[in-house]
């Protein structure tokens, strides 16, 4: 279902080809345009084209663009003089711009000479680009000079084969519109279909060339102008036409004059060709009816927001969204001052949303003439039978019910403590029809004036659409933070279909809670104050034993060494056999150095340095030790 | 029962003091010293705690390693075991002992922190 844009909304947003814009579900229904040029858009387009022009090209865009939109340049005489002054009779482009622009201005004739004609005719050949051929042909046709259509066709066909890009083929199509209808335009007409196949489909909503907006708009213009000229329906399906409309008219502020010109040409082509005219159905203001405004107003226009001359609007069906019942079928709109009207409230619809399917008839060219529309019927709500009561939990004491009428406040206040429940019953009805309503929002709000606490509950309807609300003071004390006191009670009723949302101060309720916490209200205030600083606690060093203990044990561990010395002495171990040979001296010195290195390793060095020194000392010690032990072995074996 | 245990012990001690050579007794004294040192370190760990654990491990493993190497040396230089170690002379055993000790000390000092 596609929802319509409301006329008058200013769509001044940059070109956004993003699919987030539309959550469109293409159902069995045809596509309808999501973009068109509103009246303010058309004004903006005219404004851009009316900017003062500085050269022939900008003059051409402005003058011809404005004429397509049905407007004119500010000062036509000035423009004509400008064209004549800027004209360079030797340049094909210059002649083209001047000739075309002068055609759009009344009583503006460009000087023509034989040389002009020759230059233009010379440009029509296989060796010029398509753009050159187009400009020459257009200039010849605008200046009223004769041209050989068949030659042009031949040149175009040859050029299309060589320049196979979108802009070239579009330009070729445009050229064909200036040729005589007797010429063989069939081949060129087929190019429309080939070109349409090159369009990129974006999400089923937009259809455009990757070359951009200008190329797409120029294609649309060329296709419809040529189709009109050759009296052949363009091979574009209805959906494709709508997608093209979306692409061309989604951008509401244009970068350059040529872009604005292309959009203006496309708009003119789509609103007045002989085959496809997209129609826009939109509401004037929000699509809402109510008892005070029972009439639904719709506008039927073309894409330039001009009202369609011969159109009739018909409601095919109006179905309630909630109950799916059809309220209206085949009802015509009446036309008054260019606006279509229908008194929907005459069918006495209940409040809510209705899905309308409207059809535009009267012209066989109309495209996208079946439109879906969502209409809201709003009403006013009234609160009736509001009964407030304080009910005892064990129901031994009778309930005390008081009726309150909207918009007055209950006379006394109601007191409820932990043994009692506070209850509220009421009904919501449609003020006009008396039908019971169930709006989206029915809230009961308790507000403590002193502490600023606000507690909101939802009132729910039962099966008979009677609203009941019961407050169990003991159960709900956590929501009230157990703050006893006087609470002001409000009833809030709201819904999208209600014209009079209700905020009603019904009564004052005094609530008494057990175990009251004193400054509970301050809690909410301190929630957003800075919290106390956290000091970083570095890792505590492990607990060490007292130094005395360590020292004692150190002495204890070293004591066996003394024992060893004593034992050795007792055993008679001695060094009397110590030979003072150099190798043994070196060995012992080296060994002592190695032990010293161990100590130095413990205190200063790392493994790599130690290994380095160890290698040096160790190898020396090893050699010396080897020598020494060998000598010892020899001595031992000799003495055996 | 206890009688036989006592008699075994006294017999062993008597044999030990008479039969073992002085050289071996020197090594045995050394081994006894290492044992005592290791036991005292372990006692400290039990009593006071394992802080610093790496130092305790280094010290204890040093004692254990030295004890093992001492035992190896004793086995190798015992003349009664000559048949088992034909290719290893006494000097060679001592040289091995020293080399192994160098490596052990390197590791212990690295670990002692």
XYZ file of C-alpha atoms in Angstrom:
753
model
C 0.000 0.000 0.000
C 1.488 3.330 -0.929
C 0.697 6.394 1.100
C 0.409 9.708 -0.676
C 2.369 12.843 -0.085
C 0.416 15.829 1.074
C 0.385 18.734 -1.326
C 2.123 21.789 -0.067
C 4.831 19.996 1.852
C 8.099 21.506 0.779
C 10.308 18.728 -0.474
C 13.511 20.728 -0.393
C 15.776 17.828 0.399
C 18.864 16.741 -1.487
C 18.566 13.939 -3.930
C 18.323 10.788 -1.912
C 18.055 7.560 -3.776
C 17.955 5.570 -0.583
C 15.372 2.942 -0.010
C 14.902 3.923 3.609
C 12.653 6.707 2.342
C 9.906 4.391 1.335
C 8.798 1.233 3.022
C 6.919 0.275 -0.029
C 5.314 -3.086 -0.448
C 4.412 -3.657 -4.017
C 1.291 -5.665 -3.717
C -1.039 -6.589 -6.466
C -1.863 -2.908 -6.880
C 0.085 -0.820 -9.346
C 2.749 1.614 -8.272
C 1.773 5.225 -7.652
C 4.196 8.143 -7.886
C 5.869 9.020 -4.639
C 7.406 12.214 -5.992
C 6.124 14.981 -8.168
C 6.631 18.698 -8.494
C 4.457 20.578 -6.059
C 3.576 24.178 -6.784
C 6.443 25.416 -4.674
C 8.814 23.049 -6.464
C 7.679 24.429 -9.799
C 8.281 27.949 -8.513
C 11.735 26.975 -7.381
C 12.476 25.445 -10.772
C 11.296 28.596 -12.507
C 13.406 30.638 -10.118
C 16.533 28.737 -10.987
C 15.839 29.079 -14.684
C 15.089 32.800 -14.333
C 18.525 33.607 -13.036
C 20.372 36.060 -15.280
C 22.221 34.351 -18.083
C 25.732 35.077 -19.184
C 26.187 33.129 -22.370
C 24.157 31.585 -25.152
C 23.935 28.142 -23.557
C 22.496 29.447 -20.292
C 20.192 31.732 -22.255
C 18.924 28.744 -24.193
C 18.300 26.695 -21.035
C 16.522 29.534 -19.321
C 14.350 30.697 -22.194
C 13.353 27.304 -23.506
C 13.035 25.790 -20.011
C 10.711 28.535 -18.823
C 8.605 28.225 -21.954
C 8.145 24.522 -21.250
C 6.842 25.405 -17.799
C 4.458 27.892 -19.285
C 6.386 30.928 -18.077
C 8.536 33.491 -19.794
C 11.788 35.328 -19.250
C 11.587 38.627 -17.399
C 12.363 40.882 -20.312
C 11.800 39.247 -23.676
C 13.160 42.094 -25.772
C 16.340 42.191 -23.744
C 16.725 38.463 -24.174
C 16.239 38.723 -27.922
C 18.858 41.448 -28.177
C 21.216 39.366 -26.083
C 20.785 36.417 -28.424
C 21.446 38.483 -31.495
C 24.507 40.048 -29.919
C 26.038 36.800 -28.744
C 25.384 34.879 -31.934
C 28.436 33.580 -33.735
C 27.213 32.654 -37.213
C 30.164 30.381 -37.829
C 29.557 28.013 -34.929
C 26.935 25.278 -35.054
C 26.452 25.303 -31.277
C 25.958 29.050 -31.202
C 23.441 28.873 -34.021
C 21.583 26.076 -32.236
C 21.238 27.912 -28.922
C 20.246 31.164 -30.539
C 17.778 29.587 -32.975
C 16.017 27.450 -30.377
C 15.833 30.256 -27.844
C 14.519 32.725 -30.365
C 11.742 30.286 -31.301
C 10.532 30.410 -27.720
C 10.316 34.205 -27.743
C 7.599 35.850 -29.769
C 8.751 38.192 -32.531
C 12.397 37.269 -32.323
C 14.060 36.436 -35.617
C 17.656 35.390 -36.025
C 19.504 36.617 -39.134
C 20.047 33.826 -41.645
C 22.506 33.815 -44.480
C 23.631 31.355 -47.090
C 26.779 30.657 -45.160
C 24.733 29.784 -42.103
C 22.781 27.249 -44.100
C 25.890 25.751 -45.590
C 27.620 25.408 -42.254
C 24.595 23.747 -40.745
C 24.119 21.361 -43.658
C 27.794 20.456 -43.601
C 27.477 19.450 -39.978
C 24.928 16.814 -40.891
C 27.172 13.914 -41.825
C 28.531 10.677 -40.499
C 31.716 12.405 -39.396
C 30.123 14.752 -36.906
C 29.093 13.642 -33.450
C 25.430 13.013 -32.687
C 25.302 16.210 -30.657
C 26.558 18.178 -33.662
C 24.007 16.571 -35.926
C 21.239 17.272 -33.407
C 22.172 20.903 -33.040
C 22.502 21.420 -36.761
C 19.171 19.763 -37.494
C 17.410 21.692 -34.723
C 18.887 24.968 -35.888
C 17.883 24.280 -39.473
C 14.372 23.400 -38.415
C 14.005 26.408 -36.091
C 15.344 28.816 -38.671
C 12.966 27.414 -41.251
C 15.691 26.123 -43.543
C 15.142 22.983 -45.627
C 16.828 19.748 -44.641
C 16.953 16.233 -46.094
C 15.423 13.981 -43.460
C 16.549 10.713 -44.997
C 20.180 11.804 -45.011
C 19.880 12.757 -41.382
C 18.419 9.361 -40.542
C 21.282 7.617 -42.312
C 23.846 9.764 -40.491
C 22.136 9.128 -37.152
C 22.011 5.385 -37.628
C 25.703 5.363 -38.504
C 26.586 7.495 -35.496
C 24.510 5.411 -33.069
C 26.486 2.369 -34.106
C 29.705 4.223 -33.292
C 28.661 6.167 -30.174
C 26.785 3.569 -28.221
C 26.213 5.545 -25.021
C 23.003 6.717 -23.368
C 23.391 10.441 -24.004
C 24.235 9.938 -27.665
C 21.220 7.768 -28.332
C 18.950 10.150 -26.423
C 20.254 12.991 -28.545
C 19.587 10.917 -31.653
C 15.997 10.421 -30.501
C 15.638 14.156 -30.027
C 17.000 14.764 -33.498
C 14.420 12.428 -34.993
C 11.625 14.584 -33.549
C 12.645 17.382 -35.891
C 12.523 15.295 -39.020
C 9.635 14.873 -41.383
C 7.082 12.257 -40.461
C 7.529 10.596 -43.821
C 11.108 9.642 -43.031
C 12.053 6.144 -41.973
C 11.994 6.656 -38.199
C 11.252 3.043 -37.324
C 14.856 2.107 -36.623
C 15.309 5.047 -34.329
C 12.024 4.367 -32.554
C 13.302 0.925 -31.644
C 16.151 2.586 -29.792
C 13.673 3.750 -27.164
C 13.063 0.190 -26.096
C 16.762 -0.676 -26.129
C 17.556 2.358 -24.079
C 14.762 1.614 -21.598
C 16.358 -1.778 -21.018
C 19.492 -0.034 -19.842
C 17.732 1.718 -16.999
C 18.695 0.612 -13.467
C 15.869 -0.503 -11.221
C 16.393 0.642 -7.638
C 14.206 -1.333 -5.272
C 11.297 -1.379 -7.667
C 10.702 2.300 -6.933
C 13.182 4.218 -9.063
C 14.285 3.690 -12.618
C 17.220 5.737 -13.764
C 20.381 5.727 -15.782
C 23.649 5.450 -13.952
C 24.678 8.574 -15.855
C 22.370 10.481 -13.570
C 19.248 12.578 -13.335
C 19.885 14.713 -16.395
C 20.329 11.706 -18.669
C 17.135 10.121 -17.343
C 15.127 13.319 -17.725
C 16.413 13.904 -21.254
C 15.527 10.322 -22.145
C 11.976 10.782 -20.881
C 11.614 13.990 -22.883
C 13.039 12.449 -26.039
C 11.000 9.244 -25.780
C 7.663 11.014 -25.397
C 8.382 13.768 -27.899
C 9.393 11.223 -30.517
C 6.435 8.982 -29.730
C 4.073 11.900 -30.172
C 5.825 12.871 -33.405
C 5.670 9.361 -34.849
C 2.248 8.680 -33.333
C 3.434 5.416 -31.817
C 2.878 4.496 -28.207
C 6.200 4.344 -26.370
C 7.153 0.842 -25.264
C 7.147 1.750 -21.590
C 4.955 -0.105 -19.131
C 2.880 1.752 -16.581
C 5.142 0.741 -13.715
C 8.180 1.907 -15.621
C 6.608 5.282 -16.275
C 5.876 5.749 -12.580
C 9.383 4.680 -11.639
C 10.793 7.197 -14.092
C 8.575 9.873 -12.578
C 9.943 8.996 -9.135
C 13.536 9.224 -10.334
C 13.211 12.476 -12.224
C 11.171 14.359 -9.652
C 12.692 13.178 -6.403
C 15.405 15.817 -6.518
C 14.003 19.167 -5.448
C 17.014 21.411 -5.737
C 19.028 21.270 -8.884
C 22.764 21.701 -9.313
C 22.904 23.410 -12.655
C 20.784 25.167 -15.182
C 21.073 22.301 -17.628
C 19.769 19.887 -14.997
C 16.842 22.186 -14.242
C 16.199 22.488 -17.965
C 16.108 18.717 -18.403
C 13.656 18.352 -15.498
C 11.436 21.095 -16.921
C 11.399 19.384 -20.336
C 10.583 16.025 -18.768
C 7.768 17.553 -16.713
C 6.292 19.189 -19.774
C 6.570 15.959 -21.780
C 4.904 13.875 -19.083
C 2.045 16.243 -18.483
C 1.011 16.783 -22.071
C 1.909 13.874 -24.320
C -0.637 11.764 -26.178
C -0.037 8.438 -24.501
C 0.884 8.396 -20.830
C -0.077 11.088 -18.338
C 0.766 10.217 -14.740
C -1.861 11.497 -12.353
C -1.270 12.579 -8.767
C -4.046 12.314 -6.203
C -3.308 14.109 -2.969
C -5.091 15.436 0.056
C -5.324 19.064 0.970
C -4.094 19.088 4.546
C -4.200 15.965 6.703
C -6.547 13.220 5.530
C -8.818 13.519 8.538
C -12.564 13.862 8.836
C -14.590 14.467 11.933
C -17.977 15.757 12.936
C -16.779 19.298 12.707
C -15.131 18.676 9.318
C -17.071 15.972 7.582
C -15.808 16.544 4.069
C -12.772 14.854 2.553
C -10.967 17.084 0.038
C -8.779 15.618 -2.673
C -6.772 17.218 -5.451
C -6.198 15.501 -8.782
C -3.303 16.962 -10.759
C -0.609 16.079 -13.224
C 3.024 16.002 -12.211
C 3.377 19.760 -12.582
C 0.559 20.163 -10.054
C -1.814 21.509 -12.681
C -5.337 20.304 -12.143
C -6.500 17.820 -14.748
C -9.164 19.232 -16.959
C -11.350 16.236 -17.533
C -11.057 13.906 -14.589
C -13.624 12.207 -12.409
C -12.864 10.791 -9.010
C -14.601 7.776 -7.611
C -14.265 5.908 -4.330
C -14.096 2.273 -5.279
C -14.139 1.087 -1.695
C -13.572 2.392 1.812
C -12.668 -0.296 4.292
C -12.191 0.051 8.029
C -8.668 -1.008 8.949
C -9.618 -2.478 12.296
C -12.736 -4.408 11.422
C -12.187 -4.865 7.676
C -15.794 -3.989 6.987
C -16.548 -2.019 3.837
C -18.223 1.258 4.690
C -18.504 2.839 1.257
C -18.434 1.473 -2.273
C -18.522 3.120 -5.712
C -19.244 6.607 -4.429
C -18.346 9.528 -6.694
C -16.674 12.717 -5.552
C -18.193 16.034 -6.459
C -16.052 18.719 -8.005
C -16.111 22.208 -6.516
C -13.601 24.926 -7.435
C -11.142 22.382 -8.755
C -11.220 20.306 -5.550
C -12.972 16.974 -5.242
C -15.175 16.590 -2.199
C -16.909 13.750 -0.462
C -18.931 13.918 2.731
C -17.613 10.829 4.438
C -19.315 11.439 7.769
C -22.646 10.937 6.014
C -21.882 7.213 5.981
C -21.575 7.424 9.793
C -18.258 5.686 10.150
C -16.981 4.780 13.603
C -13.780 6.510 14.650
C -10.582 4.945 13.432
C -8.630 4.493 10.218
C -10.108 3.687 6.835
C -8.370 2.418 3.726
C -9.732 4.184 0.652
C -9.219 2.976 -2.892
C -9.961 5.796 -5.308
C -9.908 5.717 -9.086
C -9.458 8.584 -11.514
C -11.345 8.223 -14.766
C -12.093 10.368 -17.764
C -8.922 10.141 -19.801
C -7.479 7.027 -21.362
C -3.955 8.413 -21.110
C -3.974 8.441 -17.315
C -1.312 6.334 -15.682
C -1.393 5.264 -12.024
C -5.000 6.244 -11.759
C -5.883 3.834 -8.973
C -4.658 5.122 -5.645
C -4.712 3.863 -2.058
C -5.318 6.393 0.644
C -5.572 6.168 4.413
C -8.198 8.384 5.998
C -8.608 8.969 9.688
C -11.976 9.552 11.249
C -11.557 11.286 14.551
C -14.031 11.946 17.247
C -14.358 13.324 20.740
C -14.310 11.239 23.857
C -16.366 11.695 26.985
C -15.708 10.149 30.392
C -18.880 8.898 32.033
C -19.802 7.084 35.218
C -16.564 7.905 37.021
C -16.832 6.238 40.407
C -14.108 6.486 43.030
C -14.162 4.250 46.075
C -12.033 3.062 48.946
C -12.534 -0.657 49.455
C -11.505 -2.500 52.579
C -9.427 -5.567 51.827
C -11.304 -7.918 54.011
C -14.524 -6.335 52.788
C -15.974 -6.103 56.265
C -16.712 -2.389 55.994
C -18.932 -1.263 53.133
C -17.412 0.590 50.239
C -17.770 4.306 49.981
C -18.319 5.258 46.370
C -18.477 8.777 45.081
C -19.338 9.808 41.594
C -17.319 12.548 39.966
C -18.341 14.373 36.824
C -15.900 15.615 34.251
C -14.311 18.185 34.464
C -14.895 18.738 38.166
C -12.777 17.510 41.011
C -14.038 15.245 43.783
C -15.115 17.204 46.846
C -13.210 15.446 49.610
C -10.005 13.529 49.515
C -9.850 9.763 49.686
C -7.730 8.022 52.265
C -6.310 4.557 51.797
C -3.900 2.815 54.096
C -2.401 -0.646 53.900
C -5.684 -2.377 54.751
C -7.583 -0.717 51.965
C -7.617 -0.536 48.193
C -8.407 2.558 46.209
C -10.610 1.805 43.195
C -11.717 3.756 40.143
C -14.353 2.731 37.578
C -15.308 4.681 34.510
C -16.427 4.453 30.925
C -15.126 6.115 27.812
C -17.670 6.827 25.117
C -17.754 8.604 21.811
C -19.269 12.032 22.535
C -21.155 12.066 19.230
C -22.468 8.553 18.865
C -22.392 7.123 22.396
C -20.371 4.105 21.247
C -17.866 2.772 23.790
C -14.262 3.556 22.982
C -10.967 1.932 23.964
C -8.313 4.567 23.316
C -4.616 3.712 23.231
C -3.670 5.697 26.290
C -5.602 5.555 29.524
C -3.313 6.408 32.387
C -3.865 7.115 36.047
C -1.234 9.422 37.462
C -0.417 10.002 41.121
C 1.654 13.052 41.869
C 3.037 13.886 45.271
C 3.247 17.666 45.402
C 5.765 17.708 48.241
C 8.361 15.226 47.072
C 7.783 15.521 43.338
C 7.174 11.804 42.975
C 5.112 10.724 40.038
C 3.693 7.234 39.652
C 1.701 6.292 36.571
C -0.517 3.238 36.171
C -2.487 1.939 33.219
C -6.262 1.540 33.488
C -7.520 -1.438 31.552
C -10.953 -2.170 30.165
C -12.759 -5.381 30.960
C -14.797 -7.410 28.478
C -17.723 -4.994 28.680
C -15.456 -2.020 27.886
C -15.727 -0.757 31.437
C -12.491 0.698 32.735
C -11.334 -0.415 36.162
C -8.355 0.680 38.157
C -7.450 -0.615 41.587
C -4.566 0.452 43.757
C -3.438 -1.987 46.426
C -1.462 0.220 48.783
C 0.452 -2.597 50.426
C 1.405 -4.220 47.150
C 2.450 -1.055 45.393
C 4.387 0.603 48.156
C 7.718 0.077 46.402
C 6.624 2.224 43.489
C 5.721 4.989 45.882
C 8.954 4.478 47.859
C 6.631 4.063 50.850
C 6.167 7.838 51.008
C 2.887 8.565 52.716
C 1.154 11.759 51.876
C -1.345 13.465 49.652
C -1.218 12.483 46.010
C -3.019 14.394 43.299
C -4.810 11.995 40.968
C -5.055 12.675 37.239
C -6.747 10.694 34.521
C -4.996 10.895 31.133
C -6.825 9.732 27.993
C -5.292 10.002 24.551
C -5.434 8.462 21.092
C -4.581 9.396 17.527
C -8.254 9.456 16.637
C -9.315 11.678 19.534
C -9.661 15.353 18.991
C -9.909 16.120 22.696
C -7.287 14.323 24.747
C -8.158 14.452 28.439
C -6.019 15.447 31.399
C -8.402 15.523 34.318
C -7.569 16.194 37.941
C -10.034 13.815 39.457
C -9.321 13.869 43.177
C -6.736 13.973 45.951
C -5.776 10.676 47.472
C -4.051 10.356 50.825
C -1.962 7.204 50.947
C -0.623 5.775 54.182
C 2.198 3.268 54.042
C 3.770 1.232 56.815
C 7.493 1.536 57.658
C 8.114 4.816 56.069
C 11.674 5.624 55.042
C 12.441 9.220 55.811
C 14.484 10.904 53.099
C 13.593 8.561 50.315
C 13.002 11.424 47.943
C 16.558 12.552 48.230
C 17.661 9.258 46.730
C 16.525 10.259 43.312
C 18.415 13.517 43.609
C 21.703 11.884 44.587
C 21.500 9.489 41.703
C 23.186 11.977 39.430
C 25.688 13.488 41.825
C 29.337 12.551 41.523
C 30.123 9.393 43.390
C 32.961 9.174 45.949
C 36.434 8.817 44.512
C 37.934 5.379 44.312
C 41.555 5.307 45.446
C 43.690 2.806 43.642
C 45.070 0.185 46.005
C 48.453 -1.007 44.848
C 49.263 -4.623 45.351
C 50.276 -5.120 48.921
C 53.727 -6.720 49.320
C 53.504 -10.151 50.905
C 53.920 -10.451 54.611
C 57.500 -11.210 55.486
C 58.565 -12.986 58.653
C 60.402 -10.888 61.221
C 64.112 -10.389 60.606
C 65.053 -12.232 63.801
C 63.503 -15.436 62.553
C 65.172 -15.136 59.167
C 68.547 -14.448 60.687
C 68.222 -17.349 63.076
C 67.441 -19.743 60.340
C 70.213 -18.405 58.125
C 72.688 -19.179 60.901
C 71.079 -22.557 61.411
C 71.345 -23.461 57.729
C 74.965 -22.439 57.550
C 75.925 -24.374 60.678
C 76.245 -27.800 59.028
C 79.255 -26.393 57.178
C 81.062 -26.118 60.484
C 80.041 -29.688 61.201
C 81.480 -30.709 57.832
C 84.805 -29.050 58.581
C 84.952 -30.750 61.971
C 84.158 -34.133 60.429
C 86.745 -33.692 57.738
C 89.319 -32.688 60.298
C 88.455 -35.750 62.336
C 88.738 -37.962 59.276
C 92.098 -36.518 58.558
C 91.335 -34.959 55.234
C 94.155 -32.678 54.238
C 95.650 -30.845 51.314
C 99.163 -32.123 51.795
C 99.083 -33.636 48.337
C 98.598 -30.284 46.732
C 101.151 -29.956 43.950
C 102.002 -26.410 42.985
C 102.085 -27.133 39.267
C 100.844 -24.295 37.075
C 97.915 -26.328 35.796
C 96.599 -27.128 39.262
C 97.072 -23.517 40.381
C 95.284 -22.339 37.255
C 92.556 -24.913 37.790
C 91.885 -23.851 41.325
C 91.996 -20.163 40.454
C 89.635 -20.796 37.527
C 87.277 -22.792 39.694
C 87.273 -20.046 42.318
C 86.540 -17.546 39.543
C 83.601 -19.626 38.383
C 82.138 -19.647 41.884
C 82.729 -15.915 42.063
C 80.962 -15.533 38.724
C 77.953 -17.312 40.222
C 77.779 -14.689 42.928
C 78.167 -11.846 40.436
C 75.461 -13.480 38.307
C 73.141 -13.443 41.294
C 73.754 -9.783 41.981
C 74.425 -8.088 38.675
C 74.364 -10.084 35.509
C 71.802 -11.817 33.332
C 72.052 -15.303 31.878
C 73.589 -14.251 28.566
C 76.437 -12.306 30.095
C 77.052 -15.072 32.599
C 77.213 -17.692 29.916
C 79.662 -15.552 28.018
C 82.026 -15.243 31.005
C 81.436 -18.829 31.997
C 82.476 -19.976 28.559
C 85.778 -18.132 28.862
C 86.591 -19.059 32.451
C 85.136 -22.532 32.088
C 87.213 -23.470 29.083
C 90.407 -22.304 30.823
C 89.477 -24.184 33.989
C 88.626 -27.248 31.985
C 91.945 -27.317 30.197
C 93.881 -26.726 33.383
C 91.769 -29.248 35.278
C 92.194 -31.829 32.593
C 95.975 -31.416 32.757
C 95.955 -31.552 36.521
C 93.781 -34.633 36.788
C 95.832 -36.399 34.123
C 98.980 -35.692 36.130
C 97.256 -36.963 39.238
C 96.126 -40.112 37.470
C 99.639 -40.771 36.222
C 100.989 -40.248 39.742
C 98.377 -42.549 41.215
C 98.956 -45.311 38.697
C 102.737 -44.970 39.116
C 102.488 -45.292 42.897
C 100.244 -48.393 42.634
C 62.220 -57.343 67.387
C 63.817 -54.153 68.588
C 66.753 -56.201 69.659
C 67.437 -57.298 66.120
C 67.101 -53.752 64.830
C 69.643 -52.498 67.341
C 72.013 -55.351 66.574
C 71.697 -54.661 62.824
C 72.442 -51.011 63.316
C 75.457 -51.611 65.554
C 76.801 -54.206 63.109
C 76.351 -51.771 60.235
C 78.136 -48.977 62.080
C 81.017 -51.291 62.990
C 81.414 -52.466 59.424
C 81.181 -48.929 58.171
C 83.909 -47.519 60.364
C 86.289 -50.375 59.634
C 85.674 -51.358 56.056
C 85.161 -48.015 54.262
C 88.205 -46.132 53.081
C 88.971 -42.629 54.230
C 88.280 -41.141 50.867
C 84.769 -42.478 50.915
C 84.257 -41.285 54.469
C 85.214 -37.773 53.373
C 82.595 -37.902 50.656
C 80.097 -39.337 53.147
C 80.731 -36.453 55.524
C 80.082 -34.066 52.629
C 76.853 -35.864 51.816
C 75.745 -35.707 55.429
C 76.371 -31.940 55.441
C 74.296 -31.472 52.286
C 71.514 -33.553 53.830
C 71.444 -31.483 56.990
C 71.379 -28.220 55.021
C 68.463 -29.420 52.896
C 66.556 -30.674 55.943
C 67.006 -27.380 57.758
C 65.750 -25.435 54.710
C 62.690 -27.627 54.547
C 62.073 -27.136 58.246
C 62.169 -23.367 57.800
C 59.683 -23.619 54.966
C 57.335 -25.696 57.105
C 57.581 -23.401 60.092
C 57.683 -19.919 58.683
C 56.067 -20.175 55.269
C 56.935 -20.423 51.626
C 57.757 -16.779 50.979
C 59.782 -16.319 48.815
C 58.876 -19.587 47.155
C 61.378 -19.421 44.343
C 64.256 -18.960 46.740
C 63.155 -21.913 48.791
C 62.894 -24.064 45.706
C 66.310 -22.973 44.472
C 67.955 -23.753 47.777
C 66.223 -27.031 48.241
C 66.869 -28.216 44.717
C 70.491 -27.170 45.093
C 70.795 -29.450 48.108
C 68.992 -32.291 46.437
C 71.066 -31.953 43.253
C 74.340 -31.718 45.143
C 73.411 -34.774 47.178
C 72.639 -36.760 44.051
C 75.859 -35.709 42.356
C 77.791 -36.574 45.519
C 76.207 -39.983 45.608
C 77.155 -40.497 41.970
C 80.723 -39.511 42.698
C 80.873 -41.886 45.653
C 79.554 -44.757 43.591
C 82.023 -44.088 40.838
C 85.131 -43.802 42.988
C 84.309 -46.797 45.199
C 86.949 -49.404 44.342
C 84.393 -52.170 44.976
C 82.392 -50.913 41.976
C 85.368 -50.823 39.653
C 83.905 -53.562 37.525
C 80.888 -51.436 36.680
C 82.820 -48.365 35.702
C 85.734 -49.696 33.699
C 86.031 -46.740 31.365
C 85.641 -44.094 34.058
C 88.692 -43.345 36.116
C 88.525 -41.560 39.456
C 89.704 -38.325 37.936
C 87.111 -38.604 35.217
C 84.410 -39.102 37.873
C 85.586 -36.012 39.686
C 85.655 -33.972 36.481
C 82.063 -35.045 35.720
C 81.125 -34.103 39.245
C 82.545 -30.617 38.767
C 80.891 -30.104 35.357
C 77.498 -31.224 36.614
C 77.864 -28.936 39.597
C 78.616 -25.976 37.327
C 75.361 -26.531 35.454
C 73.453 -27.061 38.728
C 74.801 -23.853 40.198
C 73.958 -21.925 37.067
C 70.346 -23.062 37.262
C 70.090 -22.529 41.014
C 71.510 -19.008 40.862
C 69.154 -18.178 38.017
C 66.193 -19.321 40.057
C 67.158 -17.975 43.415
C 66.088 -14.468 42.438
